mmCIF file of C-alpha atoms in Angstrom:
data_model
loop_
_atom_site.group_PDB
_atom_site.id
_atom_site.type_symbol
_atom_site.label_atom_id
_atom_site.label_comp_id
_atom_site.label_asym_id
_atom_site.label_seq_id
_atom_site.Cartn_x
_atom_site.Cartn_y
_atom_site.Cartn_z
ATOM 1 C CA UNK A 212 -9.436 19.776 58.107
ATOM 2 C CA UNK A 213 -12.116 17.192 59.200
ATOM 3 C CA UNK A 214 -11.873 14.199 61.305
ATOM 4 C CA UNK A 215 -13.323 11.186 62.357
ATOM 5 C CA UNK A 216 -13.253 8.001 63.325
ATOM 6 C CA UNK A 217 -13.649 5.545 60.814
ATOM 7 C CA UNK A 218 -14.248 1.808 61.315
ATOM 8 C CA UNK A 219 -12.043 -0.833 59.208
ATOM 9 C CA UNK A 220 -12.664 -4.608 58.498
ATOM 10 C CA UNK A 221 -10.342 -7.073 60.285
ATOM 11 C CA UNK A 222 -11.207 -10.041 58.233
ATOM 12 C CA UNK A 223 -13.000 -12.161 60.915
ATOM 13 C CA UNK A 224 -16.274 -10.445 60.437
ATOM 14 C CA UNK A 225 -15.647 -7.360 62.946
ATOM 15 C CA UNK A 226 -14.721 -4.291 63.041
ATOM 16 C CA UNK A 227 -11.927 -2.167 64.487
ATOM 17 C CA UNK A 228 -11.724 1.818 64.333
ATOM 18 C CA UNK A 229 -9.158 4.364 63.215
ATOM 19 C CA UNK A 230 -8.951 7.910 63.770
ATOM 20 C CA UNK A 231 -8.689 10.360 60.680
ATOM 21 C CA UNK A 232 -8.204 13.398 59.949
ATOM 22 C CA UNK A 233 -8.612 14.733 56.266
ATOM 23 C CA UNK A 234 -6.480 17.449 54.535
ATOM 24 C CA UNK A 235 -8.106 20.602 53.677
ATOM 25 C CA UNK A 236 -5.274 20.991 50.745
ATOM 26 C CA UNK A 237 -4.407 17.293 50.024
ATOM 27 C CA UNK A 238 -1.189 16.558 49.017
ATOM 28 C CA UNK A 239 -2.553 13.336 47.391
ATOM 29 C CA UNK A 240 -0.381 10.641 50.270
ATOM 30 C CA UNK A 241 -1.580 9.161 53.506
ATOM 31 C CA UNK A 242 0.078 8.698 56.881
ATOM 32 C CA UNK A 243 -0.503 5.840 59.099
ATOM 33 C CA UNK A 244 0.440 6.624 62.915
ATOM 34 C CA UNK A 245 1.004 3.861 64.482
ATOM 35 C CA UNK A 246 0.884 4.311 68.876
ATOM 36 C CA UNK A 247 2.774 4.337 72.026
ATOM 37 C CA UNK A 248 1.732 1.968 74.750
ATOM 38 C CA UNK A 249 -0.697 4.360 75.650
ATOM 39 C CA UNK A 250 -3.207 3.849 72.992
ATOM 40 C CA UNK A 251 -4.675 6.390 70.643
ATOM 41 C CA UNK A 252 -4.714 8.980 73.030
ATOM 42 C CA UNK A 253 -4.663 12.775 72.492
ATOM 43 C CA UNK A 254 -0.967 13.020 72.059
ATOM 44 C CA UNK A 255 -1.792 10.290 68.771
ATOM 45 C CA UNK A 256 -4.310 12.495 67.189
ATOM 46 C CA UNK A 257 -2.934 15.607 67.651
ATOM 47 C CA UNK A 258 -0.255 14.256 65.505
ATOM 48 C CA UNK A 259 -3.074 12.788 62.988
ATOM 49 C CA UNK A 260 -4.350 16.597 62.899
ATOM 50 C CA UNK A 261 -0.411 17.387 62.177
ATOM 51 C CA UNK A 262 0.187 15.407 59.682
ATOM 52 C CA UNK A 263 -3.404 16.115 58.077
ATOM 53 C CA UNK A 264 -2.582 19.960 58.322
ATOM 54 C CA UNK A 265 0.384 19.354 55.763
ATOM 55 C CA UNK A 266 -1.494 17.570 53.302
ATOM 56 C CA UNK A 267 -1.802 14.045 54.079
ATOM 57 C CA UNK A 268 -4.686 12.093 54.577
ATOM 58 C CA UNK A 269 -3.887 10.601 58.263
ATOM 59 C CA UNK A 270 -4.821 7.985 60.157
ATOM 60 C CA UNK A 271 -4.454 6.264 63.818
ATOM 61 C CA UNK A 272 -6.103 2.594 63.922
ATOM 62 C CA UNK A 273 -6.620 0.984 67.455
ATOM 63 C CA UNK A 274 -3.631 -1.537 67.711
ATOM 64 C CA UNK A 275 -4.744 -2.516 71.135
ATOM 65 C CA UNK A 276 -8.888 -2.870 70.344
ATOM 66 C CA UNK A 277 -8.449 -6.988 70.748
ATOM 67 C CA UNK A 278 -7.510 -6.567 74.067
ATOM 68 C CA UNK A 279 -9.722 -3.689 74.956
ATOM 69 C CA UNK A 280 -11.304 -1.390 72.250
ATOM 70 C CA UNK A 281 -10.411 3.088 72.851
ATOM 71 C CA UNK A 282 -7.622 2.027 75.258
ATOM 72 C CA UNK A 283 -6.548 5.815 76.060
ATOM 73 C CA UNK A 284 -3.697 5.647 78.995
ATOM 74 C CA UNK A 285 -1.974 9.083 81.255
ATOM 75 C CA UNK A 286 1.528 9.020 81.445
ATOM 76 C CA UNK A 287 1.095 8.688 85.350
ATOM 77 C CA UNK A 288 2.789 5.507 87.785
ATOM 78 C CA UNK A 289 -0.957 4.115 87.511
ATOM 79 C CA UNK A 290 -0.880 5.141 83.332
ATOM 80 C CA UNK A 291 2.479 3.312 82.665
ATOM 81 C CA UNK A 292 2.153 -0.130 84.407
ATOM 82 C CA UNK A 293 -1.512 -0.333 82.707
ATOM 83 C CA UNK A 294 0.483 0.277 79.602
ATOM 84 C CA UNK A 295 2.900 -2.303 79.852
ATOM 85 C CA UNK A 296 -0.111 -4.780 81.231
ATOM 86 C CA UNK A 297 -1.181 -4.329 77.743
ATOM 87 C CA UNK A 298 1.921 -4.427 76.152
ATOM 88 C CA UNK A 299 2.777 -7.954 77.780
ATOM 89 C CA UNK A 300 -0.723 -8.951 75.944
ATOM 90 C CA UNK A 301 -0.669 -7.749 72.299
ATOM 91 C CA UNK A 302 0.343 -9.746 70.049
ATOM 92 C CA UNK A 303 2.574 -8.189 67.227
ATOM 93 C CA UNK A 304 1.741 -10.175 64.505
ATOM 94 C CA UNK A 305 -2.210 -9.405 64.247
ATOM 95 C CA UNK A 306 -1.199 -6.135 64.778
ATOM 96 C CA UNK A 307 1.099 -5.907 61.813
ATOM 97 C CA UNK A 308 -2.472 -8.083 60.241
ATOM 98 C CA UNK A 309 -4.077 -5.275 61.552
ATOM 99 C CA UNK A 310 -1.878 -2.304 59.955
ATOM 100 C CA UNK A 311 -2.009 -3.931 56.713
ATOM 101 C CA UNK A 312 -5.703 -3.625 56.617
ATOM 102 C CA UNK A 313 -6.001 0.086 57.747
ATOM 103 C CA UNK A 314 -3.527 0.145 54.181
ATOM 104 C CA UNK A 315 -5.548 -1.693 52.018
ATOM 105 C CA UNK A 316 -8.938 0.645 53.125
ATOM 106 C CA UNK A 317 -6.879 3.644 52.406
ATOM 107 C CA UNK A 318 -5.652 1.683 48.905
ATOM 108 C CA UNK A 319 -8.981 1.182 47.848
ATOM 109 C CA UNK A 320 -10.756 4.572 48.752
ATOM 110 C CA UNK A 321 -12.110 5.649 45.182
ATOM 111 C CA UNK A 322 -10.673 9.281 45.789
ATOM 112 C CA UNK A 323 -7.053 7.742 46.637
ATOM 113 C CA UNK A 324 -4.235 7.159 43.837
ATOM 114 C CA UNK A 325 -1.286 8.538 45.796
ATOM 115 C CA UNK A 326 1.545 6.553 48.251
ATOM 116 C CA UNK A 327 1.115 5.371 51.723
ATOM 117 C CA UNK A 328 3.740 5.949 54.771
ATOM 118 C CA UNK A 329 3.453 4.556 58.281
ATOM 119 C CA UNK A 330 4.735 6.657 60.928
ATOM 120 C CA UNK A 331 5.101 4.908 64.767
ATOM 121 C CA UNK A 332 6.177 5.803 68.371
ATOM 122 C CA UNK A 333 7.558 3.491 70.854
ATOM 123 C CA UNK A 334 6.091 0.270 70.241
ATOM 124 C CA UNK A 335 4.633 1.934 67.090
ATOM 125 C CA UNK A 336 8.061 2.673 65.971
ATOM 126 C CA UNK A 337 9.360 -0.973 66.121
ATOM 127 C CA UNK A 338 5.980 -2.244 64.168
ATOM 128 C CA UNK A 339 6.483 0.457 61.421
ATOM 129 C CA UNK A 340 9.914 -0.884 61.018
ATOM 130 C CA UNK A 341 8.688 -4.754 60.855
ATOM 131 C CA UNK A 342 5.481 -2.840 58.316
ATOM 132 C CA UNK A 343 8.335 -1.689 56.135
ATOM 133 C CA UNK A 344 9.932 -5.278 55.829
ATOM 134 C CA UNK A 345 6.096 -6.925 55.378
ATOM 135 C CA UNK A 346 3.334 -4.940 53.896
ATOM 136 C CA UNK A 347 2.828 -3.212 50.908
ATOM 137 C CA UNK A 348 3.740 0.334 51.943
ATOM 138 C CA UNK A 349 5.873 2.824 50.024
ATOM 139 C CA UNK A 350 7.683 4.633 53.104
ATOM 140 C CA UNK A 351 8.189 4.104 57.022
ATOM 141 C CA UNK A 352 9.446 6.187 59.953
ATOM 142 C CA UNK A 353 9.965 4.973 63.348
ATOM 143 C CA UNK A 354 10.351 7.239 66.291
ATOM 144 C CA UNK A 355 12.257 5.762 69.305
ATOM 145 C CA UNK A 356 11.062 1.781 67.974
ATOM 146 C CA UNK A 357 11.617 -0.293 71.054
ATOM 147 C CA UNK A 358 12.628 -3.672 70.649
ATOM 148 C CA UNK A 359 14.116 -3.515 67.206
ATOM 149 C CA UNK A 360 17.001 -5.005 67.737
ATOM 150 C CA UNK A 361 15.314 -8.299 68.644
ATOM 151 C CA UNK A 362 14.116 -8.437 65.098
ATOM 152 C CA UNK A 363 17.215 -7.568 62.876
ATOM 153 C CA UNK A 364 16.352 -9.945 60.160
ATOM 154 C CA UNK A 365 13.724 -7.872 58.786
ATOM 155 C CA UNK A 366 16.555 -5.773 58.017
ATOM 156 C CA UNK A 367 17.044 -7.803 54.778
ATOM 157 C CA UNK A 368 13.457 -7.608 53.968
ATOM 158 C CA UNK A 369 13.202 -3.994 53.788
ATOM 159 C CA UNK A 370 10.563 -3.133 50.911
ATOM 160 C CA UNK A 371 10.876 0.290 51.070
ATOM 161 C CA UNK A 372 12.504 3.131 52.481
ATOM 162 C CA UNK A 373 12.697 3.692 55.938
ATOM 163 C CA UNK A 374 13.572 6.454 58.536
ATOM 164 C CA UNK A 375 14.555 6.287 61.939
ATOM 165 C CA UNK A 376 14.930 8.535 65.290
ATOM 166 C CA UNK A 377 16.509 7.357 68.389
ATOM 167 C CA UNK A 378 17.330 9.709 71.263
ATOM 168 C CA UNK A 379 20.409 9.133 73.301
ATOM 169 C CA UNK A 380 18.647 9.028 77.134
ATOM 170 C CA UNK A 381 16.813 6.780 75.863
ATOM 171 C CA UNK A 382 16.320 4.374 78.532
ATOM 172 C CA UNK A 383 13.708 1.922 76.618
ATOM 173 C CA UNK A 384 16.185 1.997 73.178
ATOM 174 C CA UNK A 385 19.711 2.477 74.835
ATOM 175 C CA UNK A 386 22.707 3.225 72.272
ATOM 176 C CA UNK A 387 23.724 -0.058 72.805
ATOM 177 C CA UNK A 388 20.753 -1.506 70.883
ATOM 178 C CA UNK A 389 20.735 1.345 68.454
ATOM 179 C CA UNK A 390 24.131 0.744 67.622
ATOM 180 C CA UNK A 391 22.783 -2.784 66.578
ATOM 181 C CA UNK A 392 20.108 -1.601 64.986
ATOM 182 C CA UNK A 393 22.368 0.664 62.628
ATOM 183 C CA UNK A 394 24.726 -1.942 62.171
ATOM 184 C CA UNK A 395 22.331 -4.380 60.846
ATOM 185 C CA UNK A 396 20.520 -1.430 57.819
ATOM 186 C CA UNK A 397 20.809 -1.596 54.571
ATOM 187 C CA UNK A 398 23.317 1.502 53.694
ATOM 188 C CA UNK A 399 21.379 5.061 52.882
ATOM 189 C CA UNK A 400 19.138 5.804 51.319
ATOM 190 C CA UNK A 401 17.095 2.757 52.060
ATOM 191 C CA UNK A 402 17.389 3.470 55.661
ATOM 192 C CA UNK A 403 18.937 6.446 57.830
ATOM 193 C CA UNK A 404 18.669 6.280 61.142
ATOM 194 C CA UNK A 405 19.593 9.319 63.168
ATOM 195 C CA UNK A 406 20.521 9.968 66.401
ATOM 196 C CA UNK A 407 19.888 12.732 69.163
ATOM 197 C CA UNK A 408 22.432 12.568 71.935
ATOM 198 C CA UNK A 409 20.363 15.172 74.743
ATOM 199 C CA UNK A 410 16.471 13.525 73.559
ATOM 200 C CA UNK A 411 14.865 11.361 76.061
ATOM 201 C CA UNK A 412 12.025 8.896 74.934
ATOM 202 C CA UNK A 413 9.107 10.018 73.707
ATOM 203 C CA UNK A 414 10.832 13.440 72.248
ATOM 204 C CA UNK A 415 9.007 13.949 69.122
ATOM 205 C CA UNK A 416 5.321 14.744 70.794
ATOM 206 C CA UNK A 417 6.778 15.364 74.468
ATOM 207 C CA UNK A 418 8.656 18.573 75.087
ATOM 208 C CA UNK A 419 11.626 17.557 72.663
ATOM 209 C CA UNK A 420 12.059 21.041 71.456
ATOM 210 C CA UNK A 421 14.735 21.309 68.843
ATOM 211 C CA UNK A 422 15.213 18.024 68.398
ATOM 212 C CA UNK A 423 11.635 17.514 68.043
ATOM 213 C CA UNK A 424 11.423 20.353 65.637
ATOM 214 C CA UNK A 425 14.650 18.611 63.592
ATOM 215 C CA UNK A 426 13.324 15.685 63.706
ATOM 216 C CA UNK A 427 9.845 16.583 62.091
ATOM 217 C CA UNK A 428 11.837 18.601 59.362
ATOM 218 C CA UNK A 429 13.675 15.430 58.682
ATOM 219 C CA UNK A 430 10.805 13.182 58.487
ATOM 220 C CA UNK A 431 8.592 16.195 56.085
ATOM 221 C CA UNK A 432 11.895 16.007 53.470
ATOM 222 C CA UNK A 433 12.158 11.845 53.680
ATOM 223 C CA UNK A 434 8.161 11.851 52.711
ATOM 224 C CA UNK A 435 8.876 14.064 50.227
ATOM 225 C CA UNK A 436 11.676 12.309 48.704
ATOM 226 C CA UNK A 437 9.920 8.645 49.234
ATOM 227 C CA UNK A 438 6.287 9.364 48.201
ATOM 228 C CA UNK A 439 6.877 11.979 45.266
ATOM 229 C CA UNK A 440 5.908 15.836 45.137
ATOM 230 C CA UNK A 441 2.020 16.613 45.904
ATOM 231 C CA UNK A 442 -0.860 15.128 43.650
#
């Protein structure tokens, strides 16, 4: 595996960079992670590496690079309220812009002909769900999206098929927005949303153990299924 960091074109004449990793054995597909609050930190690229270790041409852009480019936060008191400083600044929509042109690089890369996921956590999670009603992408999966219940109508929208992961001590994504969220998706297998009752946020990369473990078994089988068997 090699990796890098790669810059894409935003449209307005600059630039904006992405982490990626490249398969040793590609499987012919590319994952887009999408970040926590935190930036792409080193919790976001191990998971690049991950996902690049099974096959998959990965990928991390820097969501947060208009307000302050290689934004990398701790998960400390000091970490967190930065975080949501940031958070209270970004504005989804060039974001989503911004997603759709890390897709349309990895589209047009002469040694690409396979599918394209996109895979978020936390406030990546809720844009990969609003990616999967908007952009030309064949799969999503959103870990723990927060804030997808204020935008239920892209349920309607949905373009492709799309996972989800919730935990149920979730304080950011309570079960009383999940429950809305479920409600308001298209019946399987255009979406599945799944639930861990014990799994805090931020289970998948944080000490989630078994649910981490199910959940990344879950999520390997869905790509499978959406993107087609290995190139």
């Amino acid at each position: 595996m090699h990796s890098r960091y790669e810059p894409i074109a935003a449209g307005d004449g600059r630039t904006f960079s992405a982490y990626v990793a490249e398969p040793a054995h590609a499987n012919g597909h590319a994952v887009i992670i999408l970040q926590e609050i935190f930036g792409v930190t080193d919790t976001i690229r191990a998971l690049v590496d991950r996902y690049a270790a099974e096959g998959y041409l990965a990928l991390a852009p820097d969501l947060f690079w208009r307000l302050e480019p290689g934004v990398e936060l701790p998960h400390d008191k000091a970490g967190v309220a930065k975080a949501f400083e940031y958070l209270e600044r970004f504005d989804e929509d060039t974001g989503i812009d911004d997603i759709g042109r890390t897709v349309a690089q990895v589209r047009a890369r002469p040694d690409f002909a396979g599918k394209v996921a996109v895979l978020g956590l936390c406030l990546g999670g809720k844009l990969a769900y609003r990616a999967a009603a908007t952009l030309d992408i064949d799969a999503a999966v959103t870990f723990y999206g927060v804030g997808v219940e204020a935008h239920l109508d892209d349920a309607d929208r949905l373009a492709c098929p799309l996972m989800l992961h919730y935990g149920g001590r979730d304080r950011y994504a309570p079960p009383a927005a999940v429950d809305q969220i479920e409600a308001a998706l298209p019946p399987a297998p255009l979406a599945v949303l799944h639930r861990y009752p014990e799994a805090d946020h931020g289970f998948y990369t944080r000490g989630g153990g078994m649910d981490a473990d199910i959940a990344h078994e879950r999520t390997q089988r869905f790509l499978q299924q959406a993107l087609g068997a290995a190139s």
